[in-house]
Short mmCIF file of C-alpha atoms in Angstrom, two decimals:
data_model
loop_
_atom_site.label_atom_id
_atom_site.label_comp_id
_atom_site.label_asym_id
_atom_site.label_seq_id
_atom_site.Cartn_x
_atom_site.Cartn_y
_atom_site.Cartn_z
CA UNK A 10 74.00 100.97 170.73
CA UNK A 11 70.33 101.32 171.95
CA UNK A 12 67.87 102.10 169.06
CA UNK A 13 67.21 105.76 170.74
CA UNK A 14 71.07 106.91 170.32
CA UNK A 15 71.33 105.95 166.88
CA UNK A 16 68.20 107.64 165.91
CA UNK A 17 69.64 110.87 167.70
CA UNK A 18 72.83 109.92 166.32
CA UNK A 19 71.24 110.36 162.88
CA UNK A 20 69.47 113.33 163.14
CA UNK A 21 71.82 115.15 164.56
CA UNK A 22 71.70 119.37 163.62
CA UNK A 23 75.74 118.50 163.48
CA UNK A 24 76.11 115.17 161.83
CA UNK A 25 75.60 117.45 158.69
CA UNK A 26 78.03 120.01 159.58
CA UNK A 27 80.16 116.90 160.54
CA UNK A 28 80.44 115.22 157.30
CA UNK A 29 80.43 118.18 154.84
CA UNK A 30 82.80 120.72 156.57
CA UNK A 31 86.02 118.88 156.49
CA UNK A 32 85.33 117.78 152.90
CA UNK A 33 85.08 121.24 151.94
CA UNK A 34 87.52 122.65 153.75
CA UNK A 35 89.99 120.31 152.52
CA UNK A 36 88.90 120.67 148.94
CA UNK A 37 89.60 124.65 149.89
CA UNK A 38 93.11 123.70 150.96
CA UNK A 39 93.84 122.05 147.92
CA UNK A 40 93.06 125.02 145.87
CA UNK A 41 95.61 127.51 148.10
CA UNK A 42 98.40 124.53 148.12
CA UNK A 43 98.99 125.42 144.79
CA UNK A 44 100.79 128.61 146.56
CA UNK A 45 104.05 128.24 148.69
CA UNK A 46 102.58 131.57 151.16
CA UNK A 47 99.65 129.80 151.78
CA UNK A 48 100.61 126.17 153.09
CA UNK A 49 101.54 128.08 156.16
CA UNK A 50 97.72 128.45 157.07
CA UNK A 51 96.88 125.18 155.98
CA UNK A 52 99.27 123.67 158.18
CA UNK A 53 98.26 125.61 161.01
CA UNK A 54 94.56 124.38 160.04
CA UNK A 55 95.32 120.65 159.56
CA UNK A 56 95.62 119.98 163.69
CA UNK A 57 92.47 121.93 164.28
CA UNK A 58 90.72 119.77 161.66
CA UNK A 59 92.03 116.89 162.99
CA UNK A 60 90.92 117.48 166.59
CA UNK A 61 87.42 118.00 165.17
CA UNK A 62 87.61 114.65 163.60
CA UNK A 63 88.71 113.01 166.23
CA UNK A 64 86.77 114.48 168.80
CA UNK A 65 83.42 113.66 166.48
CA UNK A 66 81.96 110.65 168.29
CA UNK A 67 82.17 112.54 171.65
CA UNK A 68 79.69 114.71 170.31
CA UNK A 69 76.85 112.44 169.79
CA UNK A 70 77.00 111.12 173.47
CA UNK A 71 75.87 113.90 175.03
CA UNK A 72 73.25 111.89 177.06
CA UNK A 73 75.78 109.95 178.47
CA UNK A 74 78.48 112.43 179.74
CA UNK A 75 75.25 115.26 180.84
CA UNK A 76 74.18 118.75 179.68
CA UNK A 77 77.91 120.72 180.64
CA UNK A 78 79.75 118.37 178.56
CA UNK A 79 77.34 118.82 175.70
CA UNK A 80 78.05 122.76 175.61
CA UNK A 81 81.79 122.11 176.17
CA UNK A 82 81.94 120.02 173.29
CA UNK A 83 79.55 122.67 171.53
CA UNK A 84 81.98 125.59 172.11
CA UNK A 85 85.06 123.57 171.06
CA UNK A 86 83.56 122.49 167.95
CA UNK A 87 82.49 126.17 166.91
CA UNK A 88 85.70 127.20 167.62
CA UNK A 89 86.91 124.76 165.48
CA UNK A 90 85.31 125.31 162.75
CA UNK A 91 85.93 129.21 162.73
CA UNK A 92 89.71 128.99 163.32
CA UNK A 93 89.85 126.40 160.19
CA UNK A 94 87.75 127.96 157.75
CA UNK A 95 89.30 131.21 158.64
CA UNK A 96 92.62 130.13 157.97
CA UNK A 97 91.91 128.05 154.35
CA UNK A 98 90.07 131.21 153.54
CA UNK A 99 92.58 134.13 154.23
CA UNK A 100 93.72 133.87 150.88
CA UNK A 101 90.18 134.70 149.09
CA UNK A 102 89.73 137.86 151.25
CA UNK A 103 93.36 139.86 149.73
CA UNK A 104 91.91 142.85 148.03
CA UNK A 105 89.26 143.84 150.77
CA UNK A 106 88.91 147.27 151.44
CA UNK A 107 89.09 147.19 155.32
CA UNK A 108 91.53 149.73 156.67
CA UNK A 109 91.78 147.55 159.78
CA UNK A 110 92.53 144.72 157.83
CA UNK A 111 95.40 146.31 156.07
CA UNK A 112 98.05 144.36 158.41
CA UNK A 113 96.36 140.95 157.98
CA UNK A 114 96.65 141.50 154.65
CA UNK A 115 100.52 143.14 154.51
CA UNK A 116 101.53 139.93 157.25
CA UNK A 117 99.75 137.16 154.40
CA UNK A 118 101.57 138.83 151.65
CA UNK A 119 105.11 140.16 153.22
CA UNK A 120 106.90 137.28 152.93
CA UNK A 121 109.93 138.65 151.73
CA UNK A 122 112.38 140.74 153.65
CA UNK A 123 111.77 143.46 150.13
CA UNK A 124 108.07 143.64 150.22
CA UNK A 125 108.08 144.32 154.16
CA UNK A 126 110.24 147.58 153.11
CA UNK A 127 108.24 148.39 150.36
CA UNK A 128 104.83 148.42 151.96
CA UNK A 129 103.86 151.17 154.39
CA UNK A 130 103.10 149.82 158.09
CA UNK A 131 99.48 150.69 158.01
CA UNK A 132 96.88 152.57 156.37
CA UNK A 133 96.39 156.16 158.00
CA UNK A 134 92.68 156.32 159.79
CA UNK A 135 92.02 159.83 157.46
CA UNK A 136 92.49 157.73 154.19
CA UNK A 137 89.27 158.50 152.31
CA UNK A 138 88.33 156.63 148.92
CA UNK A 139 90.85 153.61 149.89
CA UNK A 140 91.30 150.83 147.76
CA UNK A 141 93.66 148.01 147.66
CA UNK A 142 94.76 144.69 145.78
CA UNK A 143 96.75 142.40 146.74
CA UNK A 144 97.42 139.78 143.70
CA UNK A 145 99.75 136.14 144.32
CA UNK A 146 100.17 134.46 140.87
CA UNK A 147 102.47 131.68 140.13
CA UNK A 148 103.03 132.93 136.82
CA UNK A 149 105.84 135.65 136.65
CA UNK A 150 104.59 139.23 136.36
CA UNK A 151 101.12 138.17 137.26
CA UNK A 152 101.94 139.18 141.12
CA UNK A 153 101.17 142.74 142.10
CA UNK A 154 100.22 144.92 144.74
CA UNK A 155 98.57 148.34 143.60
CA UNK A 156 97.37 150.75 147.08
CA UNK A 157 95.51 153.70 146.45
CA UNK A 158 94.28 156.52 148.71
CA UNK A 159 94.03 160.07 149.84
CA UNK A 160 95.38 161.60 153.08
CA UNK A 161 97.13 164.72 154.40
CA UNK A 162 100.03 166.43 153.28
CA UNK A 163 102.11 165.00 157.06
CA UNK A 164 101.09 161.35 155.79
CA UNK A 165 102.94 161.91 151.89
CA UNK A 166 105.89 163.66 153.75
CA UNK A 167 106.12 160.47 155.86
CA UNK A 168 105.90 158.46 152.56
CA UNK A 169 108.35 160.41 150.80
CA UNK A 170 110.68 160.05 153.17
CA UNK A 171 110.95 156.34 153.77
CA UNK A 172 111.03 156.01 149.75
CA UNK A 173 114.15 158.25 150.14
CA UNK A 174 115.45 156.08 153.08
CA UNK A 175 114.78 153.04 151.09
CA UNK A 176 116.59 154.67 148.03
CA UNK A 177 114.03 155.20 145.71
CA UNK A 178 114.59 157.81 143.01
CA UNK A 179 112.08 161.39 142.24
CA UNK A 180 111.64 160.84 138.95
CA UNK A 181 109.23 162.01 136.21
CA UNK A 182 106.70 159.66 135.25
CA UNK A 183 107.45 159.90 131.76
CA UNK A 184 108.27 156.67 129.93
CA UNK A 185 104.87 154.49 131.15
CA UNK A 186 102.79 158.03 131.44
CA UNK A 187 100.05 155.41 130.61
CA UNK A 188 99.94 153.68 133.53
CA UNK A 189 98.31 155.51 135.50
CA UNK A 190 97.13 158.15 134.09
CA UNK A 191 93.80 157.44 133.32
CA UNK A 192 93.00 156.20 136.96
CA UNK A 193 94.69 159.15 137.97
CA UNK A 194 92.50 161.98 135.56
CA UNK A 195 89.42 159.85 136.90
CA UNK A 196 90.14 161.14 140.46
CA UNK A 197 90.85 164.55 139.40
CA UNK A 198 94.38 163.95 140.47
CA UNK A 199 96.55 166.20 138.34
CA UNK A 200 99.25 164.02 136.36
CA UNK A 201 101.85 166.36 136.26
CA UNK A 202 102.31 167.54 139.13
CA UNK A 203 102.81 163.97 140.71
CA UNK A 204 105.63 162.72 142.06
CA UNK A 205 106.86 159.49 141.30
CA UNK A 206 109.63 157.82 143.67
CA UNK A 207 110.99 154.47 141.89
CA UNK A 208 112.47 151.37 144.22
CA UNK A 209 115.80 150.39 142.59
CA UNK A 210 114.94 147.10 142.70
CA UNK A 211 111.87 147.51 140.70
CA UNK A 212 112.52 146.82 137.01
CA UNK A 213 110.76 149.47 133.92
CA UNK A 214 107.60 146.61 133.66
CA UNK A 215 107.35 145.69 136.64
CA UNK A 216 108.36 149.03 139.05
CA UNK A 217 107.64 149.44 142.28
CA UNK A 218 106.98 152.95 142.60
CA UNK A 219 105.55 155.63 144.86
CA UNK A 220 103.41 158.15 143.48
CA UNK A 221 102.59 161.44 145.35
CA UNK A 222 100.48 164.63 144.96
CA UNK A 223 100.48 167.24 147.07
CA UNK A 224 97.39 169.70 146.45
CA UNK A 225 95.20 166.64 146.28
CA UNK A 226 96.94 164.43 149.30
CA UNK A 227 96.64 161.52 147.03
CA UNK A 228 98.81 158.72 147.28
CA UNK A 229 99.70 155.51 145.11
CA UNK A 230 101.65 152.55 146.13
CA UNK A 231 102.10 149.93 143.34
CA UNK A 232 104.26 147.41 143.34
#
């Protein structure tokens, strides 16, 4: 190799990007293989990494092959890069507060034909003061899903009624009045005249419960 390639070779503004990125994002993988629902994405990252890899020493013969081939190469590599590190970090961006990014979210975390049913399809565009978590634990109990917003009264008859489809019970939130109460008062939601539609396949710790308030229009999903 002539001594001018390998000095461009070495200074390279990728050779950096080069060495580092698929380090990291690998380390990143390793983290989120500790978690069946992720593997998917790191699967569907491995090829892209791979192509990167392989495609590496392409990229530093730019001279060679001319100036289109250097932006072609450019472009794929971007690409790349934002299509892995996308992927391997889905699972770090679960309780953002996007509306829009409600269905990424629902799609990452539905992977059971009971949490599809459970979860509304997406968040009404009039939801004011929206919040959202989405926990995964491997550790039983640890794994919840708590959704939190306020819409109009059309929205919580919608909600009602696919709790009622889904045959959830109207009960009175009596027995863990605690657990929400507090974040409840906070929003000047009034308590009692909530109601609270229970999933029959939720159990008294762990429910999975609808709560509803008319005058208010605010509505809890927790599961």
């Amino acid at each position: 190799m002539p001594e001018s390639e390998k000095v461009q070779h070495k200074i390279s503004k990728w050779r950096i990007a080069d060495i580092l990125a698929p380090i990291l994002i690998l380390v990143f993988s390793m983290f989120c293989a500790a978690y069946s629902y992720y593997q998917v994405m790191i699967f569907a990252a491995i090829p892209v990494l791979l192509v990167i890899i392989l495609m590496r020493p392409l990229y530093y013969k730019e001279k060679k092959y001319g100036k289109g081939f250097r932006i072609t190469t450019t472009i794929i590599r971007i690409i790349g890069y934002i299509v892995v590190i996308s992927a391997v970090m889905l699972p770090f961006t679960l309780g953002n507060n996007w509306k829009w990014y409600y269905p990424v979210q629902k799609l990452i975390y539905g992977v059971d034909t009971g949490t599809e049913q459970f979860l509304p399809d997406y968040i009404p565009e009039n939801a004011e003061n929206y919040e959202v978590i989405f926990c995964r634990s491997a550790f039983p109990g640890a794994t919840r899903i708590e959704i939190s917003f306020f819409t109009d009264i059309e929205t919580l008859d919608e909600y009602r009624d696919k709790a009622i489809e889904n045959g959830a019970k109207s009960l009175s939130e009596v027995a863990s009045r605690n657990r929400w109460y507090a974040e409840m008062q906070k929003q000047g939601v009034p308590y009692e005249k909530a109601e609270y539609y229970f999933y029959p396949n939720g159990s008294e710790h762990f429910p999975k419960v609808y709560i509803l308030e008319e005058t208010t229009g605010y509505v809890k999903i927790y599961y």
